[in-house]
Amino acid sequence: MALSALTGKLENDVEIDASPDKFIYMFTHTPHHVHHTSSERVQGCDLHEGEFGTAGSIICWRYVHGILLLTLIQLKLHFFPFYFITGFLNVFKIWQSQNSEGAKNSITLRVLDGDVMEEYKSFVVKIQASPKSDGEGSVVHWTLEYERLHEGIGHPETLVPFFAQLTRDIDAHLLKQN
């Protein structure tokens, strides 16, 4: 991406107990199982072209990105405010590339279509899982690279904790399997 005031990059590291191989395998070969690990965030994943685990595959992710809503309910002529967390069902249609730039245990997801493309000209998610220095577990490095359509659109900072929690949910699931 060319550097401009509209481009941005957000990065985050999440430490997990699962191995790098197992974590990345979930995204490359079994992304359709991710919703079992984090159903509050991921509603499903469908293959549109190619095969799971193959670079160049096109996959559609359905995810919920939560927001706080205030709802008023009328009951016997009294209004009671109720707060609840809900979210909009969003869609990422992505092109999947494994082992980006020759790195082991990495995947690059380039968003082709979906809700996020209403605000961004380009949006790329890179995931790199590396062994921790002590040999136990992994550090998962998330990189979001994007270009906003205009300056009135904010940076996608709320996706950083979203992906961090998704990482922890997947880790918990992988540890249960052992």
PDB file of C-alpha atoms in Angstrom:
ATOM      1  CA  MET A   1       0.000   0.000   0.000  1.00  0.00           C
ATOM      2  CA  ALA A   2       1.236   3.473  -0.780  1.00  0.00           C
ATOM      3  CA  LEU A   3       1.776   5.679   2.230  1.00  0.00           C
ATOM      4  CA  SER A   4      -0.822   8.402   2.661  1.00  0.00           C
ATOM      5  CA  ALA A   5      -2.883   9.945   5.418  1.00  0.00           C
ATOM      6  CA  LEU A   6      -5.573   7.400   4.607  1.00  0.00           C
ATOM      7  CA  THR A   7      -3.454   4.284   5.083  1.00  0.00           C
ATOM      8  CA  GLY A   8      -2.902   2.659   8.418  1.00  0.00           C
ATOM      9  CA  LYS A   9      -1.463  -0.316  10.187  1.00  0.00           C
ATOM     10  CA  LEU A  10      -2.464  -1.809  13.532  1.00  0.00           C
ATOM     11  CA  GLU A  11      -0.536  -4.614  15.226  1.00  0.00           C
ATOM     12  CA  ASN A  12      -1.091  -6.735  18.296  1.00  0.00           C
ATOM     13  CA  ASP A  13       0.570  -9.748  19.928  1.00  0.00           C
ATOM     14  CA  VAL A  14      -1.386 -12.367  21.855  1.00  0.00           C
ATOM     15  CA  GLU A  15       0.355 -15.069  23.875  1.00  0.00           C
ATOM     16  CA  ILE A  16      -1.295 -18.478  23.801  1.00  0.00           C
ATOM     17  CA  ASP A  17      -0.529 -21.985  25.049  1.00  0.00           C
ATOM     18  CA  ALA A  18      -1.228 -23.822  21.771  1.00  0.00           C
ATOM     19  CA  SER A  19       1.542 -24.499  19.267  1.00  0.00           C
ATOM     20  CA  PRO A  20       1.987 -22.222  16.241  1.00  0.00           C
ATOM     21  CA  ASP A  21       1.226 -25.138  13.899  1.00  0.00           C
ATOM     22  CA  LYS A  22      -2.123 -25.937  15.525  1.00  0.00           C
ATOM     23  CA  PHE A  23      -3.213 -22.319  15.677  1.00  0.00           C
ATOM     24  CA  ILE A  24      -2.469 -21.542  12.025  1.00  0.00           C
ATOM     25  CA  TYR A  25      -3.925 -24.891  10.922  1.00  0.00           C
ATOM     26  CA  MET A  26      -7.279 -23.720  12.295  1.00  0.00           C
ATOM     27  CA  PHE A  27      -7.244 -20.734   9.903  1.00  0.00           C
ATOM     28  CA  THR A  28      -5.713 -22.472   6.889  1.00  0.00           C
ATOM     29  CA  HIS A  29      -7.297 -25.929   6.826  1.00  0.00           C
ATOM     30  CA  THR A  30     -10.347 -25.762   9.103  1.00  0.00           C
ATOM     31  CA  PRO A  31     -11.597 -22.154   9.128  1.00  0.00           C
ATOM     32  CA  HIS A  32     -15.144 -23.515   8.946  1.00  0.00           C
ATOM     33  CA  HIS A  33     -14.599 -24.801  12.518  1.00  0.00           C
ATOM     34  CA  VAL A  34     -13.650 -21.413  13.977  1.00  0.00           C
ATOM     35  CA  HIS A  35     -17.282 -20.616  14.762  1.00  0.00           C
ATOM     36  CA  HIS A  36     -17.304 -23.620  17.133  1.00  0.00           C
ATOM     37  CA  THR A  37     -14.469 -22.010  19.099  1.00  0.00           C
ATOM     38  CA  SER A  38     -15.866 -18.469  19.250  1.00  0.00           C
ATOM     39  CA  SER A  39     -19.553 -18.485  18.367  1.00  0.00           C
ATOM     40  CA  GLU A  40     -20.084 -15.039  19.916  1.00  0.00           C
ATOM     41  CA  ARG A  41     -17.723 -13.572  17.333  1.00  0.00           C
ATOM     42  CA  VAL A  42     -17.776 -15.869  14.299  1.00  0.00           C
ATOM     43  CA  GLN A  43     -21.072 -17.132  12.932  1.00  0.00           C
ATOM     44  CA  GLY A  44     -19.670 -19.202  10.111  1.00  0.00           C
ATOM     45  CA  CYS A  45     -17.273 -19.579   7.240  1.00  0.00           C
ATOM     46  CA  ASP A  46     -18.082 -20.761   3.729  1.00  0.00           C
ATOM     47  CA  LEU A  47     -15.787 -21.791   0.918  1.00  0.00           C
ATOM     48  CA  HIS A  48     -16.562 -19.928  -2.330  1.00  0.00           C
ATOM     49  CA  GLU A  49     -13.612 -20.960  -4.515  1.00  0.00           C
ATOM     50  CA  GLY A  50     -10.711 -23.348  -4.195  1.00  0.00           C
ATOM     51  CA  GLU A  51     -10.152 -25.691  -1.257  1.00  0.00           C
ATOM     52  CA  PHE A  52      -9.622 -25.128   2.441  1.00  0.00           C
ATOM     53  CA  GLY A  53      -5.900 -25.161   3.099  1.00  0.00           C
ATOM     54  CA  THR A  54      -4.998 -24.005  -0.392  1.00  0.00           C
ATOM     55  CA  ALA A  55      -3.512 -20.610  -1.209  1.00  0.00           C
ATOM     56  CA  GLY A  56      -5.791 -18.576  -3.432  1.00  0.00           C
ATOM     57  CA  SER A  57      -9.003 -19.908  -1.915  1.00  0.00           C
ATOM     58  CA  ILE A  58     -11.865 -17.477  -1.512  1.00  0.00           C
ATOM     59  CA  ILE A  59     -13.675 -17.778   1.791  1.00  0.00           C
ATOM     60  CA  CYS A  60     -16.630 -15.857   3.204  1.00  0.00           C
ATOM     61  CA  TRP A  61     -16.504 -15.180   6.971  1.00  0.00           C
ATOM     62  CA  ARG A  62     -19.619 -14.118   8.892  1.00  0.00           C
ATOM     63  CA  TYR A  63     -18.746 -12.408  12.160  1.00  0.00           C
ATOM     64  CA  VAL A  64     -20.412 -10.269  14.824  1.00  0.00           C
ATOM     65  CA  HIS A  65     -18.702  -7.105  15.908  1.00  0.00           C
ATOM     66  CA  GLY A  66     -20.493  -5.965  19.101  1.00  0.00           C
ATOM     67  CA  ILE A  67     -21.881  -2.554  19.939  1.00  0.00           C
ATOM     68  CA  LEU A  68     -23.768  -1.243  22.956  1.00  0.00           C
ATOM     69  CA  LEU A  69     -27.418  -0.435  22.384  1.00  0.00           C
ATOM     70  CA  LEU A  70     -29.969   1.240  24.636  1.00  0.00           C
ATOM     71  CA  THR A  71     -33.511  -0.012  24.288  1.00  0.00           C
ATOM     72  CA  LEU A  72     -36.591   1.373  26.017  1.00  0.00           C
ATOM     73  CA  ILE A  73     -39.405  -1.033  26.815  1.00  0.00           C
ATOM     74  CA  GLN A  74     -42.843   0.162  27.836  1.00  0.00           C
ATOM     75  CA  LEU A  75     -44.454  -1.916  30.562  1.00  0.00           C
ATOM     76  CA  LYS A  76     -47.646  -0.767  32.311  1.00  0.00           C
ATOM     77  CA  LEU A  77     -47.083   2.851  31.267  1.00  0.00           C
ATOM     78  CA  HIS A  78     -43.550   2.940  32.680  1.00  0.00           C
ATOM     79  CA  PHE A  79     -40.412   3.069  30.612  1.00  0.00           C
ATOM     80  CA  PHE A  80     -37.536   0.860  31.648  1.00  0.00           C
ATOM     81  CA  PRO A  81     -34.157   1.178  30.006  1.00  0.00           C
ATOM     82  CA  PHE A  82     -32.411  -2.081  29.254  1.00  0.00           C
ATOM     83  CA  TYR A  83     -28.814  -2.258  28.169  1.00  0.00           C
ATOM     84  CA  PHE A  84     -27.590  -5.209  26.211  1.00  0.00           C
ATOM     85  CA  ILE A  85     -24.717  -6.082  23.982  1.00  0.00           C
ATOM     86  CA  THR A  86     -25.544  -6.991  20.449  1.00  0.00           C
ATOM     87  CA  GLY A  87     -23.851  -6.583  17.163  1.00  0.00           C
ATOM     88  CA  PHE A  88     -24.253  -6.426  13.467  1.00  0.00           C
ATOM     89  CA  LEU A  89     -23.654  -9.507  11.407  1.00  0.00           C
ATOM     90  CA  ASN A  90     -20.762  -8.583   9.141  1.00  0.00           C
ATOM     91  CA  VAL A  91     -19.197 -10.378   6.220  1.00  0.00           C
ATOM     92  CA  PHE A  92     -15.584 -10.640   5.053  1.00  0.00           C
ATOM     93  CA  LYS A  93     -15.112 -12.224   1.653  1.00  0.00           C
ATOM     94  CA  ILE A  94     -11.392 -12.884   1.622  1.00  0.00           C
ATOM     95  CA  TRP A  95      -8.675 -14.246  -0.588  1.00  0.00           C
ATOM     96  CA  GLN A  96      -6.419 -16.532   1.411  1.00  0.00           C
ATOM     97  CA  SER A  97      -2.667 -16.730   0.941  1.00  0.00           C
ATOM     98  CA  GLN A  98      -0.618 -19.039   3.133  1.00  0.00           C
ATOM     99  CA  ASN A  99       2.979 -18.603   4.221  1.00  0.00           C
ATOM    100  CA  SER A 100       3.095 -14.960   3.293  1.00  0.00           C
ATOM    101  CA  GLU A 101       6.538 -13.775   2.318  1.00  0.00           C
ATOM    102  CA  GLY A 102       7.952 -17.234   2.989  1.00  0.00           C
ATOM    103  CA  ALA A 103       7.194 -17.085   6.700  1.00  0.00           C
ATOM    104  CA  LYS A 104       6.240 -20.342   8.391  1.00  0.00           C
ATOM    105  CA  ASN A 105       2.952 -20.518  10.303  1.00  0.00           C
ATOM    106  CA  SER A 106       1.509 -17.425   8.705  1.00  0.00           C
ATOM    107  CA  ILE A 107      -1.505 -16.551   6.653  1.00  0.00           C
ATOM    108  CA  THR A 108      -2.591 -13.426   4.814  1.00  0.00           C
ATOM    109  CA  LEU A 109      -6.274 -12.644   4.350  1.00  0.00           C
ATOM    110  CA  ARG A 110      -7.071  -9.972   1.762  1.00  0.00           C
ATOM    111  CA  VAL A 111     -10.639  -8.692   2.048  1.00  0.00           C
ATOM    112  CA  LEU A 112     -12.314  -8.681  -1.364  1.00  0.00           C
ATOM    113  CA  ASP A 113     -15.865  -7.761  -0.429  1.00  0.00           C
ATOM    114  CA  GLY A 114     -18.162  -7.304   2.517  1.00  0.00           C
ATOM    115  CA  ASP A 115     -19.171  -4.702   5.060  1.00  0.00           C
ATOM    116  CA  VAL A 116     -15.637  -3.521   5.792  1.00  0.00           C
ATOM    117  CA  MET A 117     -15.170  -2.544   2.145  1.00  0.00           C
ATOM    118  CA  GLU A 118     -17.905   0.083   2.529  1.00  0.00           C
ATOM    119  CA  GLU A 119     -15.363   2.141   4.510  1.00  0.00           C
ATOM    120  CA  TYR A 120     -11.989   0.883   3.299  1.00  0.00           C
ATOM    121  CA  LYS A 121     -10.413   0.835  -0.132  1.00  0.00           C
ATOM    122  CA  SER A 122      -8.216  -2.080   0.908  1.00  0.00           C
ATOM    123  CA  PHE A 123      -8.031  -4.245   4.024  1.00  0.00           C
ATOM    124  CA  VAL A 124      -5.492  -6.997   4.723  1.00  0.00           C
ATOM    125  CA  VAL A 125      -5.202  -9.166   7.841  1.00  0.00           C
ATOM    126  CA  LYS A 126      -1.898 -10.960   8.446  1.00  0.00           C
ATOM    127  CA  ILE A 127      -1.538 -13.616  11.130  1.00  0.00           C
ATOM    128  CA  GLN A 128       1.872 -14.957  12.178  1.00  0.00           C
ATOM    129  CA  ALA A 129       2.216 -17.546  14.967  1.00  0.00           C
ATOM    130  CA  SER A 130       5.699 -18.018  16.407  1.00  0.00           C
ATOM    131  CA  PRO A 131       6.953 -20.231  19.215  1.00  0.00           C
ATOM    132  CA  LYS A 132       7.543 -18.478  22.529  1.00  0.00           C
ATOM    133  CA  SER A 133      11.196 -18.116  23.451  1.00  0.00           C
ATOM    134  CA  ASP A 134      10.819 -20.655  26.282  1.00  0.00           C
ATOM    135  CA  GLY A 135       9.417 -23.210  23.822  1.00  0.00           C
ATOM    136  CA  GLU A 136       6.005 -23.445  25.496  1.00  0.00           C
ATOM    137  CA  GLY A 137       3.104 -22.055  23.472  1.00  0.00           C
ATOM    138  CA  SER A 138       3.061 -19.290  20.883  1.00  0.00           C
ATOM    139  CA  VAL A 139       2.895 -15.602  20.250  1.00  0.00           C
ATOM    140  CA  VAL A 140       0.278 -14.752  17.641  1.00  0.00           C
ATOM    141  CA  HIS A 141       1.044 -11.502  15.848  1.00  0.00           C
ATOM    142  CA  TRP A 142      -1.914  -9.835  14.130  1.00  0.00           C
ATOM    143  CA  THR A 143      -1.343  -7.086  11.567  1.00  0.00           C
ATOM    144  CA  LEU A 144      -4.187  -5.081  10.037  1.00  0.00           C
ATOM    145  CA  GLU A 145      -3.194  -3.002   7.005  1.00  0.00           C
ATOM    146  CA  TYR A 146      -5.844  -0.804   5.461  1.00  0.00           C
ATOM    147  CA  GLU A 147      -6.639   2.252   3.417  1.00  0.00           C
ATOM    148  CA  ARG A 148      -9.674   4.303   4.395  1.00  0.00           C
ATOM    149  CA  LEU A 149     -11.932   5.696   1.678  1.00  0.00           C
ATOM    150  CA  HIS A 150     -11.751   9.194   3.225  1.00  0.00           C
ATOM    151  CA  GLU A 151     -10.586  10.946   6.388  1.00  0.00           C
ATOM    152  CA  GLY A 152     -14.078  10.882   7.909  1.00  0.00           C
ATOM    153  CA  ILE A 153     -13.723   7.129   8.429  1.00  0.00           C
ATOM    154  CA  GLY A 154     -12.037   6.024  11.628  1.00  0.00           C
ATOM    155  CA  HIS A 155      -9.251   3.552  12.095  1.00  0.00           C
ATOM    156  CA  PRO A 156     -10.479  -0.010  12.854  1.00  0.00           C
ATOM    157  CA  GLU A 157      -9.105  -0.026  16.428  1.00  0.00           C
ATOM    158  CA  THR A 158     -12.059  -2.045  17.753  1.00  0.00           C
ATOM    159  CA  LEU A 159     -10.940  -4.995  15.643  1.00  0.00           C
ATOM    160  CA  VAL A 160      -7.723  -5.324  17.692  1.00  0.00           C
ATOM    161  CA  PRO A 161      -9.487  -6.583  20.867  1.00  0.00           C
ATOM    162  CA  PHE A 162     -11.912  -8.545  18.658  1.00  0.00           C
ATOM    163  CA  PHE A 163      -9.050 -10.530  17.095  1.00  0.00           C
ATOM    164  CA  ALA A 164      -7.261 -10.825  20.466  1.00  0.00           C
ATOM    165  CA  GLN A 165     -10.312 -12.448  22.048  1.00  0.00           C
ATOM    166  CA  LEU A 166     -10.839 -14.641  19.002  1.00  0.00           C
ATOM    167  CA  THR A 167      -7.232 -15.822  19.431  1.00  0.00           C
ATOM    168  CA  ARG A 168      -7.829 -16.669  23.108  1.00  0.00           C
ATOM    169  CA  ASP A 169     -11.064 -18.508  22.244  1.00  0.00           C
ATOM    170  CA  ILE A 170      -9.300 -20.619  19.615  1.00  0.00           C
ATOM    171  CA  ASP A 171      -6.462 -21.320  22.057  1.00  0.00           C
ATOM    172  CA  ALA A 172      -8.908 -22.541  24.720  1.00  0.00           C
ATOM    173  CA  HIS A 173     -10.558 -24.811  22.153  1.00  0.00           C
ATOM    174  CA  LEU A 174      -7.245 -26.249  20.975  1.00  0.00           C
ATOM    175  CA  LEU A 175      -6.152 -26.934  24.553  1.00  0.00           C
ATOM    176  CA  LYS A 176      -9.397 -28.814  25.270  1.00  0.00           C
ATOM    177  CA  GLN A 177      -8.665 -31.093  22.326  1.00  0.00           C
ATOM    178  CA  ASN A 178      -5.377 -32.288  23.897  1.00  0.00           C
TER     179      ASN A 178
END
